[in-house]
mmCIF file of C-alpha atoms in Angstrom:
data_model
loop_
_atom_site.group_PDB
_atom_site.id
_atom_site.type_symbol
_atom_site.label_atom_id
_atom_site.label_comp_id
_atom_site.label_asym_id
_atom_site.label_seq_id
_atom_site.Cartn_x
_atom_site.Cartn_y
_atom_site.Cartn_z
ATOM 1 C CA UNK Q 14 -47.190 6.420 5.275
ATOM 2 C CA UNK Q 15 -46.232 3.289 6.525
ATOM 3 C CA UNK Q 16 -47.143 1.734 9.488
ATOM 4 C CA UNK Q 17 -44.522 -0.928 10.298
ATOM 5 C CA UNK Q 18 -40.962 -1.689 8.428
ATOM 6 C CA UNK Q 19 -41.262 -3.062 4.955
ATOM 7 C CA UNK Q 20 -40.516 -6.709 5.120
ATOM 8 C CA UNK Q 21 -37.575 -7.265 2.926
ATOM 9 C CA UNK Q 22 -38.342 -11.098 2.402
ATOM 10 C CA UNK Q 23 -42.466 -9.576 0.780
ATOM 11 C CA UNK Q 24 -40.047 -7.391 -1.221
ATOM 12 C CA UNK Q 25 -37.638 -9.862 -2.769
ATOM 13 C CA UNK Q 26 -40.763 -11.835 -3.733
ATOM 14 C CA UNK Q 27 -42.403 -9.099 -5.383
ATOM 15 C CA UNK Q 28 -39.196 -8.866 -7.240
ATOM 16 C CA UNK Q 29 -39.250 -12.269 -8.499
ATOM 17 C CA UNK Q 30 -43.054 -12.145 -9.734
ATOM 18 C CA UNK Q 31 -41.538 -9.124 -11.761
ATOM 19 C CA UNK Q 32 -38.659 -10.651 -12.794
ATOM 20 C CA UNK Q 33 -40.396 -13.585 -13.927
ATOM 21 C CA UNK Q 34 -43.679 -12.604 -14.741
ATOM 22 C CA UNK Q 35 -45.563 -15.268 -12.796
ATOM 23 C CA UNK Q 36 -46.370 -16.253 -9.416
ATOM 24 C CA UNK Q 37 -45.218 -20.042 -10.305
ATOM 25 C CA UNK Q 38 -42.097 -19.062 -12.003
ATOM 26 C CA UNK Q 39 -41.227 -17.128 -8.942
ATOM 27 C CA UNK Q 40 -42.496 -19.273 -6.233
ATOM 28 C CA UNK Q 41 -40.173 -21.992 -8.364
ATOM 29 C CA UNK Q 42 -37.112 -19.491 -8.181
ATOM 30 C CA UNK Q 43 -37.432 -19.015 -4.735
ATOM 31 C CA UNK Q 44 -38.164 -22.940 -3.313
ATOM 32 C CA UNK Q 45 -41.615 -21.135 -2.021
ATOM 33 C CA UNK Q 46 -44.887 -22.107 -2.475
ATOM 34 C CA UNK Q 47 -46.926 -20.520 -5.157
ATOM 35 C CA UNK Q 48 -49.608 -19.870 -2.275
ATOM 36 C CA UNK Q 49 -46.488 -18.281 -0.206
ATOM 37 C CA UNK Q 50 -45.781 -15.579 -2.861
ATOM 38 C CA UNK Q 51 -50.161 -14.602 -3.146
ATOM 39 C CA UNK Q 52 -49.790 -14.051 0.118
ATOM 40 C CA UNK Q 53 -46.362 -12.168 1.055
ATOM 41 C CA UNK Q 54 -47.960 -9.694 -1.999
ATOM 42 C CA UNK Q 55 -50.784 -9.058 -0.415
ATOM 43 C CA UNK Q 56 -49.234 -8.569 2.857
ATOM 44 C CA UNK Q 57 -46.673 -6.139 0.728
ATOM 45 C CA UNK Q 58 -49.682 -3.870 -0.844
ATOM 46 C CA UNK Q 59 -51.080 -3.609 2.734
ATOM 47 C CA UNK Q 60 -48.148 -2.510 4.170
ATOM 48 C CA UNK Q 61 -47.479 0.043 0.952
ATOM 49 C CA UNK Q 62 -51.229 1.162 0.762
ATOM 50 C CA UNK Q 63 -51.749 0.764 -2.951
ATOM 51 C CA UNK Q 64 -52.665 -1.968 -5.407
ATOM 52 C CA UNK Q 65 -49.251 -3.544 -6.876
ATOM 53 C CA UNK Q 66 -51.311 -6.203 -9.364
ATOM 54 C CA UNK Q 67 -54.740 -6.522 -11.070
ATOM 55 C CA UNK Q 68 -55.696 -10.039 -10.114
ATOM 56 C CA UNK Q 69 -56.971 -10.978 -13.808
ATOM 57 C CA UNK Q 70 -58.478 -14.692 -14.795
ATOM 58 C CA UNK Q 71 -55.583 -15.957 -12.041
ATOM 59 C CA UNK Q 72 -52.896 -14.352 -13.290
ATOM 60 C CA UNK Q 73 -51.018 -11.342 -12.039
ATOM 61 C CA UNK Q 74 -50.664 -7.727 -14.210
ATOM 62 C CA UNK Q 75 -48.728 -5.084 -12.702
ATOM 63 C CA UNK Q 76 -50.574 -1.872 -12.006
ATOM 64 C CA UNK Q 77 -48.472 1.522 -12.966
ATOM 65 C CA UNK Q 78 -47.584 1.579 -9.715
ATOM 66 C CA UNK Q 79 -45.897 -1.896 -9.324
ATOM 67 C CA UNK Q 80 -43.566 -0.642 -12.284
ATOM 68 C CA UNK Q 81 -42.496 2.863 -10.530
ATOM 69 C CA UNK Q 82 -41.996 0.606 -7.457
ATOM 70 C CA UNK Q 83 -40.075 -1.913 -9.377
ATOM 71 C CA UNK Q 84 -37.667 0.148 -10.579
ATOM 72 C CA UNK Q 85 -36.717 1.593 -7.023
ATOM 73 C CA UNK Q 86 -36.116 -1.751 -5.941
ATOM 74 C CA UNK Q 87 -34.471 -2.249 -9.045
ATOM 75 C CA UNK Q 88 -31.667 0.425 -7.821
ATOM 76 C CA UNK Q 89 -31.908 -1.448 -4.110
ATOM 77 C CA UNK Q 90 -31.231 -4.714 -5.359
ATOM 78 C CA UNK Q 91 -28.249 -3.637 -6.925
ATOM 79 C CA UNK Q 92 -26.830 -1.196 -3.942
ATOM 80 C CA UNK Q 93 -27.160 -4.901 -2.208
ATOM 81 C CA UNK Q 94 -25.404 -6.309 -4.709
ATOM 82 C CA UNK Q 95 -22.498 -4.386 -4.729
ATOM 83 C CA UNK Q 96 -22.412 -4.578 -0.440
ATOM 84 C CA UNK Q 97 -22.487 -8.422 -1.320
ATOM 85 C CA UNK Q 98 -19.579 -7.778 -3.547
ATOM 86 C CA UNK Q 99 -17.858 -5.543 -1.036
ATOM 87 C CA UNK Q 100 -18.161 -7.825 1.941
ATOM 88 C CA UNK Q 101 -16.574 -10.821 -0.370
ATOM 89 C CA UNK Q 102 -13.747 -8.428 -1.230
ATOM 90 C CA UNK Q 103 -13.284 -7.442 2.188
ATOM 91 C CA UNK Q 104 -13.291 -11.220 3.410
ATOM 92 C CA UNK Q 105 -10.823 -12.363 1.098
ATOM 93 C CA UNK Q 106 -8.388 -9.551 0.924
ATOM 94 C CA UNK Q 107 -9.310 -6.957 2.891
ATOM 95 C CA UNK Q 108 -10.092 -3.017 1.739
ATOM 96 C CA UNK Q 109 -9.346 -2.651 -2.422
ATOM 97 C CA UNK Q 110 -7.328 -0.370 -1.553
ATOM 98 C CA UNK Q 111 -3.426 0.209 0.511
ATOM 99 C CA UNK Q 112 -1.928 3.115 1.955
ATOM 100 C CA UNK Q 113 2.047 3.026 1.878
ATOM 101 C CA UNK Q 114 4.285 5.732 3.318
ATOM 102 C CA UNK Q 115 7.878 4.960 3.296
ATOM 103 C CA UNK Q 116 11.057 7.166 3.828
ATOM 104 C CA UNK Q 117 12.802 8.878 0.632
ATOM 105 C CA UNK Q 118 15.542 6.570 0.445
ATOM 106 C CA UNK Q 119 13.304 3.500 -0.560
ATOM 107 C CA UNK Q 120 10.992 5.677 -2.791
ATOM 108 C CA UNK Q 121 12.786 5.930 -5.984
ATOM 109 C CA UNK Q 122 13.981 2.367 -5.997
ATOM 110 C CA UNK Q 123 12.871 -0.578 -3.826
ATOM 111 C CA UNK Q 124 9.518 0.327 -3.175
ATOM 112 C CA UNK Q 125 8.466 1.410 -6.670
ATOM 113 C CA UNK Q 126 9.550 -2.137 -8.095
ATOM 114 C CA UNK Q 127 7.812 -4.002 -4.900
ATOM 115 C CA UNK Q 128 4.678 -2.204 -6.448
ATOM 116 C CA UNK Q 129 5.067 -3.256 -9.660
ATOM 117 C CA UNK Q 130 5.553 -6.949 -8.020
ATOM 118 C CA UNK Q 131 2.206 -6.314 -6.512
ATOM 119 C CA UNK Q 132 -0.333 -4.606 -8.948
ATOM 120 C CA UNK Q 133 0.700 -7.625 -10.905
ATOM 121 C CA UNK Q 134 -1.001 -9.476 -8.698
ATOM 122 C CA UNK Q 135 -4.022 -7.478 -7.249
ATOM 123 C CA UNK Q 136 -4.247 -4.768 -10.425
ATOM 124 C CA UNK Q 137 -7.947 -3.715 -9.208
ATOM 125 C CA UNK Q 138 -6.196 -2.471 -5.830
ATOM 126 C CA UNK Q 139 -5.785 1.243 -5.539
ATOM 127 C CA UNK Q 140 -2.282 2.278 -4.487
ATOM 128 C CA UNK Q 141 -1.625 6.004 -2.320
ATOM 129 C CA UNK Q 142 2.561 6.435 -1.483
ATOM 130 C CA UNK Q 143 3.483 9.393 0.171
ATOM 131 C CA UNK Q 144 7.250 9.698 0.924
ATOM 132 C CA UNK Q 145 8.262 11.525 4.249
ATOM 133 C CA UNK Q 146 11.028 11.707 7.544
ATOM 134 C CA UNK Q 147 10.805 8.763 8.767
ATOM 135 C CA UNK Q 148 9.191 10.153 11.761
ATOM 136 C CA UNK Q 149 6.296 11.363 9.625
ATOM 137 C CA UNK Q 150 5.881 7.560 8.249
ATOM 138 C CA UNK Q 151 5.668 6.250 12.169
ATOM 139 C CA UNK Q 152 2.976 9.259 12.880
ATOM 140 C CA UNK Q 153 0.938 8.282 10.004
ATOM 141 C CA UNK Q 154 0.948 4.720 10.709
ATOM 142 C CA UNK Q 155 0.360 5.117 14.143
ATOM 143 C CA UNK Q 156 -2.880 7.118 13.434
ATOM 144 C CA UNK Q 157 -4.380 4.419 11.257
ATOM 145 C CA UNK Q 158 -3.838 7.051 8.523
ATOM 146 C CA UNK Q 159 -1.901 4.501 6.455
ATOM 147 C CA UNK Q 160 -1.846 1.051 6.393
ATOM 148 C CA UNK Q 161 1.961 0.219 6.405
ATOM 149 C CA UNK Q 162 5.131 2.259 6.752
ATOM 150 C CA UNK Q 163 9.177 2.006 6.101
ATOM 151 C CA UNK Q 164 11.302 4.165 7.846
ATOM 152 C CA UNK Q 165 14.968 4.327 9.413
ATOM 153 C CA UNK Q 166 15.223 2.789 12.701
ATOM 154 C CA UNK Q 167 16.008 5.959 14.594
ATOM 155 C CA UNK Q 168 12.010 5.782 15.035
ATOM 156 C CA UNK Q 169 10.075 5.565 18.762
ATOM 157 C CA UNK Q 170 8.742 2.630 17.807
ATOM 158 C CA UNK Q 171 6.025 2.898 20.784
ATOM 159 C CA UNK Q 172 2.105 3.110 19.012
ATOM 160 C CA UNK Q 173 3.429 0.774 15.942
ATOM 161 C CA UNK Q 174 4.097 -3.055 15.508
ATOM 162 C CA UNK Q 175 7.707 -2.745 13.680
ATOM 163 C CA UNK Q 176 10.054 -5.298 12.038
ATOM 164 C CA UNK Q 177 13.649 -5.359 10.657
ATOM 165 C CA UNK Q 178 12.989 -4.699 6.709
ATOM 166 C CA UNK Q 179 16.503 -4.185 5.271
ATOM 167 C CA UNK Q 180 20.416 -3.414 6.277
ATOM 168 C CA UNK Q 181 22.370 -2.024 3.650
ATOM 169 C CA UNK Q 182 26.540 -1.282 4.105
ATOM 170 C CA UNK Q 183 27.282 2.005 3.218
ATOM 171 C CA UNK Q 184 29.388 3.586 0.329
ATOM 172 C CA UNK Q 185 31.077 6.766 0.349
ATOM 173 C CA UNK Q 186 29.527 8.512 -2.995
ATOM 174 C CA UNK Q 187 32.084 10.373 -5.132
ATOM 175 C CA UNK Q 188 31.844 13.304 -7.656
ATOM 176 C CA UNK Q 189 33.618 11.736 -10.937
ATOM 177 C CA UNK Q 190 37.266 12.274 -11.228
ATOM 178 C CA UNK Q 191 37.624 13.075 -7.638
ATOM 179 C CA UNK Q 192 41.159 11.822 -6.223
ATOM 180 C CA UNK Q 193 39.537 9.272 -4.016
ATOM 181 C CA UNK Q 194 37.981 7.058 -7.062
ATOM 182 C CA UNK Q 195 41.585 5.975 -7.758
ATOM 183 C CA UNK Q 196 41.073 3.447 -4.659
ATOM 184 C CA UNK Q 197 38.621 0.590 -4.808
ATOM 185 C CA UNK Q 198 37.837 0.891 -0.858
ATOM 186 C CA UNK Q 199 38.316 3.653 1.387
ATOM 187 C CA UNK Q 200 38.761 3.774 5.162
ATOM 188 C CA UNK Q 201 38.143 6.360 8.103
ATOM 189 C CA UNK Q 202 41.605 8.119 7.164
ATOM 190 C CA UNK Q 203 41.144 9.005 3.514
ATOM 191 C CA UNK Q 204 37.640 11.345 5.009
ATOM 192 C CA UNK Q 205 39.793 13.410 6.604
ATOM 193 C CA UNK Q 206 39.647 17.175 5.671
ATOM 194 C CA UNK Q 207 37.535 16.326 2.623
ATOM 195 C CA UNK Q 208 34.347 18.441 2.235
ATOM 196 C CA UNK Q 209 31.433 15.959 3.600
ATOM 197 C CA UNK Q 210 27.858 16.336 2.937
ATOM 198 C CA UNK Q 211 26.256 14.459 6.247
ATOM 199 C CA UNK Q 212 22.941 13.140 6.971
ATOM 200 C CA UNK Q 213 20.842 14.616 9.765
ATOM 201 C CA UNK Q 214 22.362 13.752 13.381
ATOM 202 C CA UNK Q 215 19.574 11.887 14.420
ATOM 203 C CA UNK Q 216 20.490 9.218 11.641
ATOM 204 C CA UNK Q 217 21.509 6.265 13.503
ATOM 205 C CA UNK Q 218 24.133 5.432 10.372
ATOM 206 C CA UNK Q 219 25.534 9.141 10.209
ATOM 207 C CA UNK Q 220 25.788 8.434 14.271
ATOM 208 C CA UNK Q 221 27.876 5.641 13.830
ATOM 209 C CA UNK Q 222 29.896 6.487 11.232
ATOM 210 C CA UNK Q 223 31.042 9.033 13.279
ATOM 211 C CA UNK Q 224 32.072 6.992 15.845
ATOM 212 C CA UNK Q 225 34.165 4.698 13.319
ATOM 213 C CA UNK Q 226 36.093 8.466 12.479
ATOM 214 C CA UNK Q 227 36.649 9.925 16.055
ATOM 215 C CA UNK Q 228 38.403 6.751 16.716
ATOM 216 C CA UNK Q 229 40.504 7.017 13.392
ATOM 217 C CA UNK Q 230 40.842 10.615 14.566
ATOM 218 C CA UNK Q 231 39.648 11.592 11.007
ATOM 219 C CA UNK Q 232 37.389 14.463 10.674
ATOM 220 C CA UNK Q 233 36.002 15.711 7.367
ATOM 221 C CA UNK Q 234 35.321 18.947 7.287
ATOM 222 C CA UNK Q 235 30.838 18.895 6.844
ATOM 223 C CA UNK Q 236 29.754 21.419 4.264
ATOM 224 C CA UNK Q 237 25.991 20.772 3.693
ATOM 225 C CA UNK Q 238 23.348 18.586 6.302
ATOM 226 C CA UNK Q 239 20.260 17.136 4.782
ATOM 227 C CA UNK Q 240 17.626 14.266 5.829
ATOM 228 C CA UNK Q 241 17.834 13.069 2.349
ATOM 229 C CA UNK Q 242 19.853 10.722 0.393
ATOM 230 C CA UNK Q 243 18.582 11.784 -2.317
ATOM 231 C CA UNK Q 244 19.991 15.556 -2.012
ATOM 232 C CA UNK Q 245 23.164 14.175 -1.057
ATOM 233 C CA UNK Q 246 23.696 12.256 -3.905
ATOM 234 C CA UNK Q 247 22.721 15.303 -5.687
ATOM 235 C CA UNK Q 248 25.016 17.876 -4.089
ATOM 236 C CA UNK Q 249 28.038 15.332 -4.263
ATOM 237 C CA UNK Q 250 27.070 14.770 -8.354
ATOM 238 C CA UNK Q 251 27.330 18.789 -8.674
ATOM 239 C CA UNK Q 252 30.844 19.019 -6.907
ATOM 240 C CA UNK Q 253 30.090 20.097 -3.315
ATOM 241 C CA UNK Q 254 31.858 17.225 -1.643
ATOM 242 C CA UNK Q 255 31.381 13.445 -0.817
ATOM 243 C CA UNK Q 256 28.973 11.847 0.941
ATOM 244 C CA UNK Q 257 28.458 8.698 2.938
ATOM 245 C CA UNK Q 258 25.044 6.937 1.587
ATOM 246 C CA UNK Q 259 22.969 3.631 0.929
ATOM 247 C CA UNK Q 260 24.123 2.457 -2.294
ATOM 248 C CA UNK Q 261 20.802 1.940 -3.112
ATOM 249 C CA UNK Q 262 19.899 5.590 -3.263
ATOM 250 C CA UNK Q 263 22.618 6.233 -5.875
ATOM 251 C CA UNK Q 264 21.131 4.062 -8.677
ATOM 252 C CA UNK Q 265 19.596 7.398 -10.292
ATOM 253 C CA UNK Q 266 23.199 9.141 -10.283
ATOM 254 C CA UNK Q 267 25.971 6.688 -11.228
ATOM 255 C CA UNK Q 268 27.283 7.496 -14.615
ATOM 256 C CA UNK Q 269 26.502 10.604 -14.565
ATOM 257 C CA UNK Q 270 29.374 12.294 -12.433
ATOM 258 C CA UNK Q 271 28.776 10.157 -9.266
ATOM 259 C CA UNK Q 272 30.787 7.065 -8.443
ATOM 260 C CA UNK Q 273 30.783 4.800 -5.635
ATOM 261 C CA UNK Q 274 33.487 3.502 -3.229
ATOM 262 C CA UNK Q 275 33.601 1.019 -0.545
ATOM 263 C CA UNK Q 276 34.157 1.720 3.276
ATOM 264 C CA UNK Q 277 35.557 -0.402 5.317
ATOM 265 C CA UNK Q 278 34.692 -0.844 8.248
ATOM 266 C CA UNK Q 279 31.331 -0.144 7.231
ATOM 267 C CA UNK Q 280 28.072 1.827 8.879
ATOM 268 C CA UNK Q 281 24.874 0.590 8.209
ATOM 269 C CA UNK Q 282 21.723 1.653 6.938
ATOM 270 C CA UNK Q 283 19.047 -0.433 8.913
ATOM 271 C CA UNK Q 284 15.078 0.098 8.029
ATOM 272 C CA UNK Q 285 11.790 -1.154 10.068
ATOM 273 C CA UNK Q 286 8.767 -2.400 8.107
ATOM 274 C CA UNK Q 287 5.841 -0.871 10.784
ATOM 275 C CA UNK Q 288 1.873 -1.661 10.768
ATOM 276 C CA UNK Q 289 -0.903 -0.133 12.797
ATOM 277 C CA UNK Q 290 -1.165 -1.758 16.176
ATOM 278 C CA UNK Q 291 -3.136 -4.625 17.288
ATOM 279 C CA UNK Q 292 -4.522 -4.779 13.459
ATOM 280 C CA UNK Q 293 -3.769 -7.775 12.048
ATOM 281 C CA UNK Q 294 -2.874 -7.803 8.181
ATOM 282 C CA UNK Q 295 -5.320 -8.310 5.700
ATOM 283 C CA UNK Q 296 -4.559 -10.787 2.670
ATOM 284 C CA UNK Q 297 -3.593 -7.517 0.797
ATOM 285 C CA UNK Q 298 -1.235 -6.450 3.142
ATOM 286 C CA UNK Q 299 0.130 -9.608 3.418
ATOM 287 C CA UNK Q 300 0.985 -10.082 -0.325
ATOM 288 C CA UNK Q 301 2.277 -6.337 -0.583
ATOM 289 C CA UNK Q 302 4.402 -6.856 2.411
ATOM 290 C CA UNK Q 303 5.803 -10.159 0.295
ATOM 291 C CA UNK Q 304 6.295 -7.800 -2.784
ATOM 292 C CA UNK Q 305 8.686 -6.044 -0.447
ATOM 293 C CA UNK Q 306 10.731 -8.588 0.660
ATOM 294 C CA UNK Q 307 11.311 -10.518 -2.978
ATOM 295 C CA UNK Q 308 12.238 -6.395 -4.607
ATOM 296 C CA UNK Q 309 14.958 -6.358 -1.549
ATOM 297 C CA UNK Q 310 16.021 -10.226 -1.840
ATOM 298 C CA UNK Q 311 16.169 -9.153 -5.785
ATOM 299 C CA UNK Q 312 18.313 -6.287 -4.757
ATOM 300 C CA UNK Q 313 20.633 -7.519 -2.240
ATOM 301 C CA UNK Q 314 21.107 -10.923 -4.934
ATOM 302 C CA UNK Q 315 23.109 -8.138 -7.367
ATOM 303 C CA UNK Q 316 22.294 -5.371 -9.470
ATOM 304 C CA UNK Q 317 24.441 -3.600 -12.420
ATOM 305 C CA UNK Q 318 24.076 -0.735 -10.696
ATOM 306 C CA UNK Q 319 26.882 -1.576 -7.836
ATOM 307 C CA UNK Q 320 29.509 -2.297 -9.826
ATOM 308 C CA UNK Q 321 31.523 1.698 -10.205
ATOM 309 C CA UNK Q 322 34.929 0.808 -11.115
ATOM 310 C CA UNK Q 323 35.687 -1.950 -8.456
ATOM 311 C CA UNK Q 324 32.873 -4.253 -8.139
ATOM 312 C CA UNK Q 325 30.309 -2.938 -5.003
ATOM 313 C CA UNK Q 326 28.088 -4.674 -3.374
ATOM 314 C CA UNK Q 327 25.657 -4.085 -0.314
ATOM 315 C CA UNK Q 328 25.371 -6.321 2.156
ATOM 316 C CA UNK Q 329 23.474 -9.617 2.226
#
């Protein structure tokens, strides 16, 4: 048992002399004396109780012990090592890994090409996305549980540090052949009576598209509610009705028995880029963050995918 702490410093020479078989070669390795290392091995078999060298015509052989020893500090060296390694990594970019939750709307299109941007860049970074209400994102970011978030700006920001991330105009998604592609933009008046597949209320741009249509005095008549662009795009493709959504969400769906219109004057879909409070962003976050913004400068420049019929573009 010992009797005081091992001396790391006795332990790194002992290494050496191992290493390098003599107490020259290591006292040379380590810009010690060759005196120095005698010494910090003696002080090292003192402190571990047994003999780690037969002292032979001057020269050092390791005992059977010195060899069982070695090889646990073998395994220590190398659990240092890798902390060395870790610390470095964590210096210069932070953990090697990024937690992203984002709202559905960005899930299937911006933020899956921002990632792509990104692993290009760091591919030894491991990548978790979880998609949720946008009020999940802000609770999960809040609690440290993931290291950035996008979500709608209907969020209580309070307990994150947000940002504006991206507006998008709206577009009033079609089922193919309905009467309403025959016009290139539509307005408040042409909703009227039509079956309309709406957004949750607390959506700030369902919110304010219904403002635009109570002072039209237009009121479409809502068959199905859902959180998700997604399902609306998907209800409106299958016949149910029309639907007001970010373009962006329809990329999945045009051509295939969904086409999109203009609206004018146009709602808005608005989105907040959030971070855990009073954390300041590692290099990692900082490039994936950048990812971000070149996908939805990439996006709002013009994609194929706007153009149904008339030529449809979000907003800049």
């Amino acid at each position: 048992m010992l009797n005081n702490p091992l001396n790391l410093r006795q332990v790194e020479i002992f290494h050496a002399v191992m290493v390098h078989g003599t107490t020259q070669r290591a006292a040379e390795m380590l810009n010690i004396s060759q005196p120095g290392v005698s010494k910090a091995i003696q002080e090292l078999e003192r402190q571990l109780g047994f003999a780690l060298f037969h002292r032979s015509r001057r020269r050092l052989v390791p005992t059977a012990e010195a060899h069982f020893y070695f090889r646990e500090v073998e395994e220590s060296f190398a659990a240092l090592s890798r902390l060395r390694s870790a610390g470095a990594r964590i210096r210069d970019f932070g953990s090697g890994q990024i937690r992203i939750a984002t709202l559905s709307a960005l899930s299937t299109n911006i933020v899956p090409r921002a990632l792509v941007r990104f692993r290009k860049r760091h591919p030894d970074v491991s990548i978790t996305l979880q998609a949720h209400l946008s009020a999940t994102v802000k609770d999960l970011v809040a609690a440290r549980q993931f290291d950035l978030g996008l979500a709608a700006d209907e969020i209580d920001v309070t307990g994150v540090d947000a940002q504006p991330f991206s507006t998008f105009r709206g577009a009033i998604a079609l089922p193919d052949g309905h009467p309403l592609t025959a016009k290139a933009e539509l307005g408040p008046e042409d909703l009227d009576g039509e079956d309309f597949i709406a957004l949750s209320p607390e959506d700030t741009t369902r919110q304010e598209l219904e403002r635009l249509l109570a002072e039209r005095g237009s009121r479409p008549r809502m068959v199905l509610e859902t959180p998700f662009a997604n399902t609306v795009c998907a209800m409106v493709q299958a016949g149910m009705g029309i639907g007001y959504i970010n373009p962006i969400c329809a990329e999945p769906f045009l051509g295939k028995g969904l086409v999109l219109r203009a609206f004018a004057p146009p709602a808005s879909f608005r989105t907040l880029l959030i971070r855990p409070p009073a954390m300041p962003p590692s290099l990692i976050i900082r490039d994936c963050i950048a990812a971000f913004e070149e996908e939805l400068d990439a996006t709002r420049t013009y994609h194929p995918l706007y153009r149904s019929g008339e030529e449809f573009v979000p907003d800049t």
